[in-house]
PDB file of C-alpha atoms in Angstrom:
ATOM      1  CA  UNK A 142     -25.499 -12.522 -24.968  1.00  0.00           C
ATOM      2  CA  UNK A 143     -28.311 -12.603 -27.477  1.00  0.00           C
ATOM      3  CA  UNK A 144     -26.997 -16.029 -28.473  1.00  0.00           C
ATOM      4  CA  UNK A 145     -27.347 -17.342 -25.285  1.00  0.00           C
ATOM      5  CA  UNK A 146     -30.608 -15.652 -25.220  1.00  0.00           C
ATOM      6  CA  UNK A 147     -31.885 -17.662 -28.120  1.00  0.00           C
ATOM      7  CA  UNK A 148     -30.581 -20.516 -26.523  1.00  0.00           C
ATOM      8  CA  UNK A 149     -30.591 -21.277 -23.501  1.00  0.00           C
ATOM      9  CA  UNK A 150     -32.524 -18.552 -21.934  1.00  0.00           C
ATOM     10  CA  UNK A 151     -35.645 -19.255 -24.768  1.00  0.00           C
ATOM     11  CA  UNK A 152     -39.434 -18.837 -23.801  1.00  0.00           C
ATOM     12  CA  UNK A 153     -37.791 -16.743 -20.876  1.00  0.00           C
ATOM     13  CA  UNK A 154     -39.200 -13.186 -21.808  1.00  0.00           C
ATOM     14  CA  UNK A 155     -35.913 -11.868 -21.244  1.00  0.00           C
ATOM     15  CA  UNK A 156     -34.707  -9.947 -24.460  1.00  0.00           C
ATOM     16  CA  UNK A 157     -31.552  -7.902 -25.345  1.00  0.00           C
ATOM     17  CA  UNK A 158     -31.853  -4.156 -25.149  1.00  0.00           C
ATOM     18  CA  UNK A 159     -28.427  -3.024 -25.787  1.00  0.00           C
ATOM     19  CA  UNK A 160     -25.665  -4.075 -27.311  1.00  0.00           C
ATOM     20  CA  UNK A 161     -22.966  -1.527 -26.625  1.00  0.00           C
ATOM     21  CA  UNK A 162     -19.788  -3.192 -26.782  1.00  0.00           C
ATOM     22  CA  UNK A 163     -18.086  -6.701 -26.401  1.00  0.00           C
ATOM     23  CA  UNK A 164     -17.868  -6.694 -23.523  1.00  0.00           C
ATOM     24  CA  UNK A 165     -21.572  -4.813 -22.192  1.00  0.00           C
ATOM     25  CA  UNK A 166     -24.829  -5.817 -22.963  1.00  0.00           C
ATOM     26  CA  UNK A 167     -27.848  -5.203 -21.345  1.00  0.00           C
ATOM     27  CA  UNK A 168     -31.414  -7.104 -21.102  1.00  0.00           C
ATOM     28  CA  UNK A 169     -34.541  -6.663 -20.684  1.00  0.00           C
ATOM     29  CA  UNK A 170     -37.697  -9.166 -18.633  1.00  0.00           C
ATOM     30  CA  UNK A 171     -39.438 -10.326 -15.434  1.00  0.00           C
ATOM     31  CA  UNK A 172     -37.708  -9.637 -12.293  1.00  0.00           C
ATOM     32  CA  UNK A 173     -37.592 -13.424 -11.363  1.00  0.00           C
ATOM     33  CA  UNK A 174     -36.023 -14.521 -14.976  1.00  0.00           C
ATOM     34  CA  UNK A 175     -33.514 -11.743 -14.935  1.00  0.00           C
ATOM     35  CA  UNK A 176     -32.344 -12.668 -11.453  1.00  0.00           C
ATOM     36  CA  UNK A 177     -31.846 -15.561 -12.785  1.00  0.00           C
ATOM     37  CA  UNK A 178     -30.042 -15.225 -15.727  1.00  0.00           C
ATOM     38  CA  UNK A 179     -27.696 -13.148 -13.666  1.00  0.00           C
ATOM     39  CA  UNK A 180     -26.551 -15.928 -11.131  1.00  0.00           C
ATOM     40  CA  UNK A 181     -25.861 -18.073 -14.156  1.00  0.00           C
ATOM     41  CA  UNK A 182     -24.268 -15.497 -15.500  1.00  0.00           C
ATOM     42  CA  UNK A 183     -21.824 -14.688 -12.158  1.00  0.00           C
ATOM     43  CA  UNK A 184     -21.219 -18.649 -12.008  1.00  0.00           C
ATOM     44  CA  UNK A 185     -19.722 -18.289 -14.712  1.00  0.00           C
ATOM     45  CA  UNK A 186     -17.679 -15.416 -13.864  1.00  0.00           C
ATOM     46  CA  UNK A 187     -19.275 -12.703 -15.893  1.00  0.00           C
ATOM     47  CA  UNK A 188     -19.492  -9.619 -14.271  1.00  0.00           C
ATOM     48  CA  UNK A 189     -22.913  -8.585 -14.271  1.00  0.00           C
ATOM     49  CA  UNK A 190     -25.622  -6.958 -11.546  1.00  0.00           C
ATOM     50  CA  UNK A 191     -29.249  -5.665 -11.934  1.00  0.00           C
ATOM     51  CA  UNK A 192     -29.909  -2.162 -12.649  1.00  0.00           C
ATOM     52  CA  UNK A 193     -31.499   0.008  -9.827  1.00  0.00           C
ATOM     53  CA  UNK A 194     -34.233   0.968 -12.463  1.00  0.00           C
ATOM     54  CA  UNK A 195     -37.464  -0.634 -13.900  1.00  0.00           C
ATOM     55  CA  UNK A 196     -37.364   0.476 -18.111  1.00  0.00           C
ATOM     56  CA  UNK A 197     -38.522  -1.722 -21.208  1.00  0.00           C
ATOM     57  CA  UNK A 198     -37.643   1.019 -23.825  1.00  0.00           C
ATOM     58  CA  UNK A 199     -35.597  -0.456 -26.700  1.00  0.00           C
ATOM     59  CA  UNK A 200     -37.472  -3.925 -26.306  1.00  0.00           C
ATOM     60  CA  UNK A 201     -41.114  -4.750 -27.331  1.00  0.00           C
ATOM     61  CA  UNK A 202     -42.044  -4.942 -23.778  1.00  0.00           C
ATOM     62  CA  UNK A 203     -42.592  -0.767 -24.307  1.00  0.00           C
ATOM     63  CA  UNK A 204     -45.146  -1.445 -27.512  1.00  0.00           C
ATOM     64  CA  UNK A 205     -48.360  -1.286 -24.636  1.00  0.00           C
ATOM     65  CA  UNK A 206     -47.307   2.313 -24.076  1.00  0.00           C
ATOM     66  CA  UNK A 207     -46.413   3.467 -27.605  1.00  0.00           C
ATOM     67  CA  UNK A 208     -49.474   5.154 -29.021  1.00  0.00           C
ATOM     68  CA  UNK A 209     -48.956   8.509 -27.448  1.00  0.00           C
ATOM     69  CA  UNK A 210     -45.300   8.295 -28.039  1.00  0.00           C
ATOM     70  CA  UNK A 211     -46.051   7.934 -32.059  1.00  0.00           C
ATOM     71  CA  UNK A 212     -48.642  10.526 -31.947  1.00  0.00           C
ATOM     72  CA  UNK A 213     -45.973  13.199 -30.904  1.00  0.00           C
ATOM     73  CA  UNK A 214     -44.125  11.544 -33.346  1.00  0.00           C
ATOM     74  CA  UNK A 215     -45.937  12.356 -36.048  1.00  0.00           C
ATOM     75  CA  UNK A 216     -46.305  16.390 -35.305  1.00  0.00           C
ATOM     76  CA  UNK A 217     -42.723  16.719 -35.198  1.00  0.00           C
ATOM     77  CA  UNK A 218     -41.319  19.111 -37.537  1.00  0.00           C
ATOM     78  CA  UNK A 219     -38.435  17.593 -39.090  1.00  0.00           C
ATOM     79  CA  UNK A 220     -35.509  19.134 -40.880  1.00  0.00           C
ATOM     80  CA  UNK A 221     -32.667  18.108 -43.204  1.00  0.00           C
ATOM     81  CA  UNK A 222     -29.189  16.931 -41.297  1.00  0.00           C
ATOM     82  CA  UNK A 223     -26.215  19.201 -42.321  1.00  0.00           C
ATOM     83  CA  UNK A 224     -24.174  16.051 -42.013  1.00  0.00           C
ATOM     84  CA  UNK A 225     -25.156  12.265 -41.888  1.00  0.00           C
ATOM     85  CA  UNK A 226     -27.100  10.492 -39.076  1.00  0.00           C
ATOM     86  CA  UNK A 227     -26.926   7.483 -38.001  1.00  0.00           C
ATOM     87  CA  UNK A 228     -29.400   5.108 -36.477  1.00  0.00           C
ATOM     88  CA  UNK A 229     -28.182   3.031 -33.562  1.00  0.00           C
ATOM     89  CA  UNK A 230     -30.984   0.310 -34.437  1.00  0.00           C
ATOM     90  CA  UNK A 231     -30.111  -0.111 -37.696  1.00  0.00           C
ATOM     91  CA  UNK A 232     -26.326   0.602 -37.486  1.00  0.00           C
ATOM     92  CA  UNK A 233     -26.431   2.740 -41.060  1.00  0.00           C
ATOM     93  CA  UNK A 234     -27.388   6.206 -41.969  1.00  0.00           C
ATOM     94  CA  UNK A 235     -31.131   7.246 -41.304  1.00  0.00           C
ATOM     95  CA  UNK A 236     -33.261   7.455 -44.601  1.00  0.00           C
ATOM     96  CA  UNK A 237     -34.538  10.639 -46.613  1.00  0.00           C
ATOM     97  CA  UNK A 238     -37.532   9.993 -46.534  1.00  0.00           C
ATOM     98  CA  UNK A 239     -39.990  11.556 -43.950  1.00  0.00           C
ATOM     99  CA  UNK A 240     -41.998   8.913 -43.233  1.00  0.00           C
ATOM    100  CA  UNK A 241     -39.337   6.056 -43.109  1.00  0.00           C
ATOM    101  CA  UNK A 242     -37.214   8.358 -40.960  1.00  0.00           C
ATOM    102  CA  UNK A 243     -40.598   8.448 -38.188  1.00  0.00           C
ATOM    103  CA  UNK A 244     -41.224   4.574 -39.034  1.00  0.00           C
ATOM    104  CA  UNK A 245     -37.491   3.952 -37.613  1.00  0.00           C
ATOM    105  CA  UNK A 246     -37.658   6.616 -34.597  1.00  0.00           C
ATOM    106  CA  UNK A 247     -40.357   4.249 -33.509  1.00  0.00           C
ATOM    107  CA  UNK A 248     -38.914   1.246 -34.323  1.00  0.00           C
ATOM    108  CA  UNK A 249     -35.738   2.816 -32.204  1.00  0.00           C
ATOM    109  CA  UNK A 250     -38.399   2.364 -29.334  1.00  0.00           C
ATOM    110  CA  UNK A 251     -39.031  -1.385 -29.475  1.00  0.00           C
ATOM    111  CA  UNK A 252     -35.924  -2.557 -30.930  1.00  0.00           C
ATOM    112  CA  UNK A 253     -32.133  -3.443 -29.259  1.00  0.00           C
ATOM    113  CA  UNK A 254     -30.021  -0.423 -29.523  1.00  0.00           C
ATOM    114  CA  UNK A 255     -27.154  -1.694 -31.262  1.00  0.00           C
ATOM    115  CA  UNK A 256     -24.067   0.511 -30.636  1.00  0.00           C
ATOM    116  CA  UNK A 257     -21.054  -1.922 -31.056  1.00  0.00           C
ATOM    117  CA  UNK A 258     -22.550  -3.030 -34.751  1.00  0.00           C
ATOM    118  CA  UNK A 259     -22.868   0.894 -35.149  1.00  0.00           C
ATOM    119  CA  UNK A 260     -19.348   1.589 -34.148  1.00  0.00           C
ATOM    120  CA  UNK A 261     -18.035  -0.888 -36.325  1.00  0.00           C
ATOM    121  CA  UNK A 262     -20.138   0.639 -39.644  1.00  0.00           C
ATOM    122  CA  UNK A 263     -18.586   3.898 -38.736  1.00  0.00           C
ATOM    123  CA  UNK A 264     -15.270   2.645 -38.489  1.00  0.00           C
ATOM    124  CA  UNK A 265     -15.402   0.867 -41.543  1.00  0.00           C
ATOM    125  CA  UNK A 266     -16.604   3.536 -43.858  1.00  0.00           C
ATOM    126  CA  UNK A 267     -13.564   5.542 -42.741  1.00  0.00           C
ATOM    127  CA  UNK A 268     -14.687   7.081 -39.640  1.00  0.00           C
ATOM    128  CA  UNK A 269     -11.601   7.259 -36.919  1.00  0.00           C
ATOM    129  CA  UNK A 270     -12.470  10.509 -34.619  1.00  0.00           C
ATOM    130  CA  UNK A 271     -15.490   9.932 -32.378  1.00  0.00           C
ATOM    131  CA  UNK A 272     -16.451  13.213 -30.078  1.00  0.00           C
ATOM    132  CA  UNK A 273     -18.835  12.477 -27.621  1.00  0.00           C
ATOM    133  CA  UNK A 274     -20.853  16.036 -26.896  1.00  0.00           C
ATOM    134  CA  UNK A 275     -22.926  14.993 -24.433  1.00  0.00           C
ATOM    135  CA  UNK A 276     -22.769  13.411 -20.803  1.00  0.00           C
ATOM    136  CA  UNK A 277     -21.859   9.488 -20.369  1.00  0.00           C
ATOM    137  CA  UNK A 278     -19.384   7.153 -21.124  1.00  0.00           C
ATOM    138  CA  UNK A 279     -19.754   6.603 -24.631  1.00  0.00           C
ATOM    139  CA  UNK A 280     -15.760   6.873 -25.222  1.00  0.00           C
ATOM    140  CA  UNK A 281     -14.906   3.809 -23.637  1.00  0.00           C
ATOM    141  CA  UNK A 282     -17.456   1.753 -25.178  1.00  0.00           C
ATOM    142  CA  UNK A 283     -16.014   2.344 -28.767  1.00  0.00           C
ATOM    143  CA  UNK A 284     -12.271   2.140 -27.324  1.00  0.00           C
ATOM    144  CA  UNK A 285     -13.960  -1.494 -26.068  1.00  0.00           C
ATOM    145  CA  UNK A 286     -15.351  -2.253 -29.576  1.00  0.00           C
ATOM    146  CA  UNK A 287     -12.315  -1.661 -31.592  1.00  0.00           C
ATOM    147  CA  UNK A 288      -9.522  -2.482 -29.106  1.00  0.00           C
ATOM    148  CA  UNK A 289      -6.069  -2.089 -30.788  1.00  0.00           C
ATOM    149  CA  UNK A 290      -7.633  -0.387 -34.202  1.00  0.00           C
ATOM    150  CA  UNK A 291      -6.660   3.294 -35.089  1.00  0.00           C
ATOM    151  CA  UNK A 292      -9.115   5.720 -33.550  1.00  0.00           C
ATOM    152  CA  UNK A 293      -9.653   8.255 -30.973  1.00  0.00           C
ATOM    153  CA  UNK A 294     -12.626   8.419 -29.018  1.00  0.00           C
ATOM    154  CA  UNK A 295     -13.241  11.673 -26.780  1.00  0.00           C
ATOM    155  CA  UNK A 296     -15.567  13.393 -24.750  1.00  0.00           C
ATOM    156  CA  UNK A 297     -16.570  16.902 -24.329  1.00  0.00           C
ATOM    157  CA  UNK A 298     -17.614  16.522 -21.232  1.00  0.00           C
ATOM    158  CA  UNK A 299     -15.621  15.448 -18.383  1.00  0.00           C
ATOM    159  CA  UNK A 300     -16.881  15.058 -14.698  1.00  0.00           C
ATOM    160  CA  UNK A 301     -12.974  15.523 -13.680  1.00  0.00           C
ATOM    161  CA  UNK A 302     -12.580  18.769 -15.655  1.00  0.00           C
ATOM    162  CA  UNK A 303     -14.857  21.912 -16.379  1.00  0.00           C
ATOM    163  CA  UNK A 304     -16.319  22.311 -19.712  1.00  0.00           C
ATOM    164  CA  UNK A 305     -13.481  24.929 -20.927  1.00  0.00           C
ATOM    165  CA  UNK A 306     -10.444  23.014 -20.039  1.00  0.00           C
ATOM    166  CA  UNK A 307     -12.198  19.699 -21.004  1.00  0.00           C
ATOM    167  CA  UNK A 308     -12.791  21.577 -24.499  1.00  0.00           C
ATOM    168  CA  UNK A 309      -9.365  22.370 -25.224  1.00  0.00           C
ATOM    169  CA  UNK A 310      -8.251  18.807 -23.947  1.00  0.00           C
ATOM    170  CA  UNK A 311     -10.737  18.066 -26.937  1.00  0.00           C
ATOM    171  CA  UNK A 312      -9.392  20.598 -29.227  1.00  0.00           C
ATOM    172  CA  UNK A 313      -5.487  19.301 -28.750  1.00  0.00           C
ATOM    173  CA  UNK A 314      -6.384  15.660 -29.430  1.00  0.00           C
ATOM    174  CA  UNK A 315      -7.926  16.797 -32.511  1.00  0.00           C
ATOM    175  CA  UNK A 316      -5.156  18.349 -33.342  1.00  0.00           C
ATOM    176  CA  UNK A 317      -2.659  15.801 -32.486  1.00  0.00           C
ATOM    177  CA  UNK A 318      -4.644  13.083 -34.679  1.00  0.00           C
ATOM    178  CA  UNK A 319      -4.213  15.817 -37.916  1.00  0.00           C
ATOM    179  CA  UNK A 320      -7.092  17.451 -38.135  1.00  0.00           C
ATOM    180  CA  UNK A 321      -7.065  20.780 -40.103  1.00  0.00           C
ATOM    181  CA  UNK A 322      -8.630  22.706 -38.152  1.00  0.00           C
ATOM    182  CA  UNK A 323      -7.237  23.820 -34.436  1.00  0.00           C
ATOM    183  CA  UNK A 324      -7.525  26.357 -31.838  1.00  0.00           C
ATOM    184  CA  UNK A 325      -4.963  28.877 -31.709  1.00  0.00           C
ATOM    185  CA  UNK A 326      -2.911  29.398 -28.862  1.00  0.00           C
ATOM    186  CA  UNK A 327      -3.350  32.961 -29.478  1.00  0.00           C
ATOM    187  CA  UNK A 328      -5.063  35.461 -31.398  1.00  0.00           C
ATOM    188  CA  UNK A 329      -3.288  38.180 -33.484  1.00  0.00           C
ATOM    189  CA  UNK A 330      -2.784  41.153 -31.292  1.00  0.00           C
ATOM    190  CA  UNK A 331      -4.482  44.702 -32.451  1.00  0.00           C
ATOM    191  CA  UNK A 332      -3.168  48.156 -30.894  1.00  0.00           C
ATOM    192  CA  UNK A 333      -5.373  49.641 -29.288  1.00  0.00           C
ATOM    193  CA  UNK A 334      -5.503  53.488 -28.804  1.00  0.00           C
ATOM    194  CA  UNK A 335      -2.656  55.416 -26.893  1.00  0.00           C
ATOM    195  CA  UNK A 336      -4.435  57.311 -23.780  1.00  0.00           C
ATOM    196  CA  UNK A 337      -3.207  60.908 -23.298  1.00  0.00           C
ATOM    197  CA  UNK A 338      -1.888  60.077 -20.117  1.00  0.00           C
ATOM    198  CA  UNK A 339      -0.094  57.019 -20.691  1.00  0.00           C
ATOM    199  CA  UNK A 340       3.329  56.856 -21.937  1.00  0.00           C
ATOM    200  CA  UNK A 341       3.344  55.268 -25.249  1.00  0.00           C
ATOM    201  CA  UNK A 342       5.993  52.287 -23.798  1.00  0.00           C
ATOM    202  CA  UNK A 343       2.991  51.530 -21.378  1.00  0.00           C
ATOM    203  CA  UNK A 344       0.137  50.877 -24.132  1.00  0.00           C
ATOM    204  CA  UNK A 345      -0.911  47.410 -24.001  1.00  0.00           C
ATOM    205  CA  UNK A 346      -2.421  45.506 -27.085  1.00  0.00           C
ATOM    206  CA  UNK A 347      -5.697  45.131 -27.321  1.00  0.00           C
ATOM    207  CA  UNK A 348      -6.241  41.143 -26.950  1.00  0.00           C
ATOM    208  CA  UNK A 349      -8.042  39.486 -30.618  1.00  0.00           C
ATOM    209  CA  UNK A 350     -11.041  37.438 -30.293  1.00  0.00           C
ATOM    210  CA  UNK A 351     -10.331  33.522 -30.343  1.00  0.00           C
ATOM    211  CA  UNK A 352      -9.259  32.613 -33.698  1.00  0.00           C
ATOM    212  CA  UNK A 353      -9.318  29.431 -35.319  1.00  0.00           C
ATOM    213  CA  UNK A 354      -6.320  28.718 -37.922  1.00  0.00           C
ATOM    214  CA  UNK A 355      -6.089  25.988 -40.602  1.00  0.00           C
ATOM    215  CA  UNK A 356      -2.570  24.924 -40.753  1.00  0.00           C
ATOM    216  CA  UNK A 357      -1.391  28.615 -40.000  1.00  0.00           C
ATOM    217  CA  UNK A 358       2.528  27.147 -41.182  1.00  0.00           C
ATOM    218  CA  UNK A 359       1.134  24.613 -43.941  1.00  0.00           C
ATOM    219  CA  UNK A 360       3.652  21.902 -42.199  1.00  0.00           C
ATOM    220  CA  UNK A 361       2.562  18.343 -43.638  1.00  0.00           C
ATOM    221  CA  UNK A 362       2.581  16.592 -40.541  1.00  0.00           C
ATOM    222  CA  UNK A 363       1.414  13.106 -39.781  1.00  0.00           C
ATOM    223  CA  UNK A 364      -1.137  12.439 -37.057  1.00  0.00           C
ATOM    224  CA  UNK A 365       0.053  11.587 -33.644  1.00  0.00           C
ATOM    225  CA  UNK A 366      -1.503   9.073 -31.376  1.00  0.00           C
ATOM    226  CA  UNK A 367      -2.177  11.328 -28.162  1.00  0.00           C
ATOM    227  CA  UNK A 368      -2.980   9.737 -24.707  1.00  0.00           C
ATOM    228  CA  UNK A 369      -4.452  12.246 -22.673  1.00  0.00           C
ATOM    229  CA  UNK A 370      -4.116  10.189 -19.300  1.00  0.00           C
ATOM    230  CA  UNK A 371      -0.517  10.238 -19.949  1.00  0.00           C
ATOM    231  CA  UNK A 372       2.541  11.652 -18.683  1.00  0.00           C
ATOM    232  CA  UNK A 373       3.200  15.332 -19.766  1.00  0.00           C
ATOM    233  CA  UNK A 374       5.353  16.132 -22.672  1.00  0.00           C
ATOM    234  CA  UNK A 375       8.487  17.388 -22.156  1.00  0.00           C
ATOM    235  CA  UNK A 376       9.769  19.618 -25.178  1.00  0.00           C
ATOM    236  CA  UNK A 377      13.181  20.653 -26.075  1.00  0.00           C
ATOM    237  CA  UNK A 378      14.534  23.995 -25.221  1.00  0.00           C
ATOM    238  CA  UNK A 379      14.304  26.043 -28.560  1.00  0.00           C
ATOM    239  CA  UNK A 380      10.699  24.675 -28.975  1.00  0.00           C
ATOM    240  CA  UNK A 381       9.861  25.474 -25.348  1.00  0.00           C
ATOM    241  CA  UNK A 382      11.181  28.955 -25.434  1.00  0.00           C
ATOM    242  CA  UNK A 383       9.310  29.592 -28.693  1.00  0.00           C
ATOM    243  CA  UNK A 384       6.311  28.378 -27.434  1.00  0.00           C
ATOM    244  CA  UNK A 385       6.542  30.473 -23.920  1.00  0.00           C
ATOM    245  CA  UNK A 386       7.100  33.055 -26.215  1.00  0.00           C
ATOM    246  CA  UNK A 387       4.017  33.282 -28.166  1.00  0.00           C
ATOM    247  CA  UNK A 388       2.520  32.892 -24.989  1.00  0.00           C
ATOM    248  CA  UNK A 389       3.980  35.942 -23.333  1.00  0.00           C
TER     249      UNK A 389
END
């Protein structure tokens, strides 16, 4: 798209805001030039439609209405990331520096957003697992971007499950690709106090808080490709008894 943009489409005030995946883009201009563009476009037989929605962030078209953006800008109180950031303009991780790091929060502002070129950095400096914490449909974008190549994209929020379930659909894909760390099916049981007028065959255990093991058996297991869309999995019968046994 931003090819054709250059080309074809020059002097047109149309510019690219997004570049999410190979297959989505989106632009930015008048109303007459995008309309348009999009008829070309759909001649061509490439999906496309305008947006029910009248926005010039991410395109210099929002520069006019910048100054009290930058102004809160500059009073916010920034603090150090516990893990890397990275910029979706720039596609690498956001600099130390205070002042570059509000130079490119602006910049973020006027500039595409460039998701597929960020997807791709991730993936190759050895990111495979993306969770997506918020709302959207982030997920299918990078499944888009690198097609056939190992990864797992998931989110944590579903709008076909509630946040629990969705969570521990999140927590067994984890899993399954080998991460170390996994939710455990359940926690180890305390016993609680026998009452006076109980039986002591009756006493129940007093359920443990959720725990989280790390490789509870230390089995060296590879990762396995999970497709939560799929089929269920049907275990064998000493694994499934074992399993509803833990379960109670």
């Amino acid at each position: 798209v931003e090819a054709v943009l250059a080309d074809a489409w020059a002097g047109s005030g149309i510019v690219l805001s997004h570049d999410n995946a190979p297959r989505q883009s989106m632009v930015c201009g008048p109303d007459s030039a995008v309309e348009d563009l999009v008829r070309s476009f759909r001649a061509q037989g490439v999906i496309c439609q305008v947006l029910p929605f009248r926005s010039g962030f991410h395109t210099p078209m929002l520069e006019p209405y910048l100054a009290p953006i930058q102004e809160a800008a500059d009073r916010f109180r920034l603090h150090p990331p516990a893990v890397p950031v990275w910029s979706g303009t720039t596609a690498r991780p956001f600099p130390a520096a205070e002042s570059a790091v509000r130079a490119l929060f602006v910049r973020h502002l006027l500039e595409p957003v460039r998701f597929r070129e960020l997807t791709e950095a991730l993936y190759r400096a050895g990111h495979r697992v993306f969770v997506q914490p918020g709302p959207g449909r982030l997920t299918s974008l990078i499944d888009d971007t690198l097609g056939d190549r190992d990864h797992l994209a998931v989110p944590a929020c579903s709008p076909h499950h509630d946040g629990l379930p969705q969570l521990r659909r999140v927590a067994t894909a984890l899993w399954a690709a080998g991460a170390a760390v996994v939710p455990a099916l359940t926690g180890t049981p305390t016993t609680g106090p026998t009452p006076a007028a109980m039986p002591t065959s009756a006493t129940r255990p007093t359920p443990a808080a959720p725990a989280f093991l790390v490789n509870p058996a230390g089995v060296d297991r590879p990762p396995v490709r999970l497709d939560l869309g799929g089929a269920l999995v049907s275990l064998d019968g000493a694994v499934l008894e074992e399993l509803r046994g833990e379960l109670g």
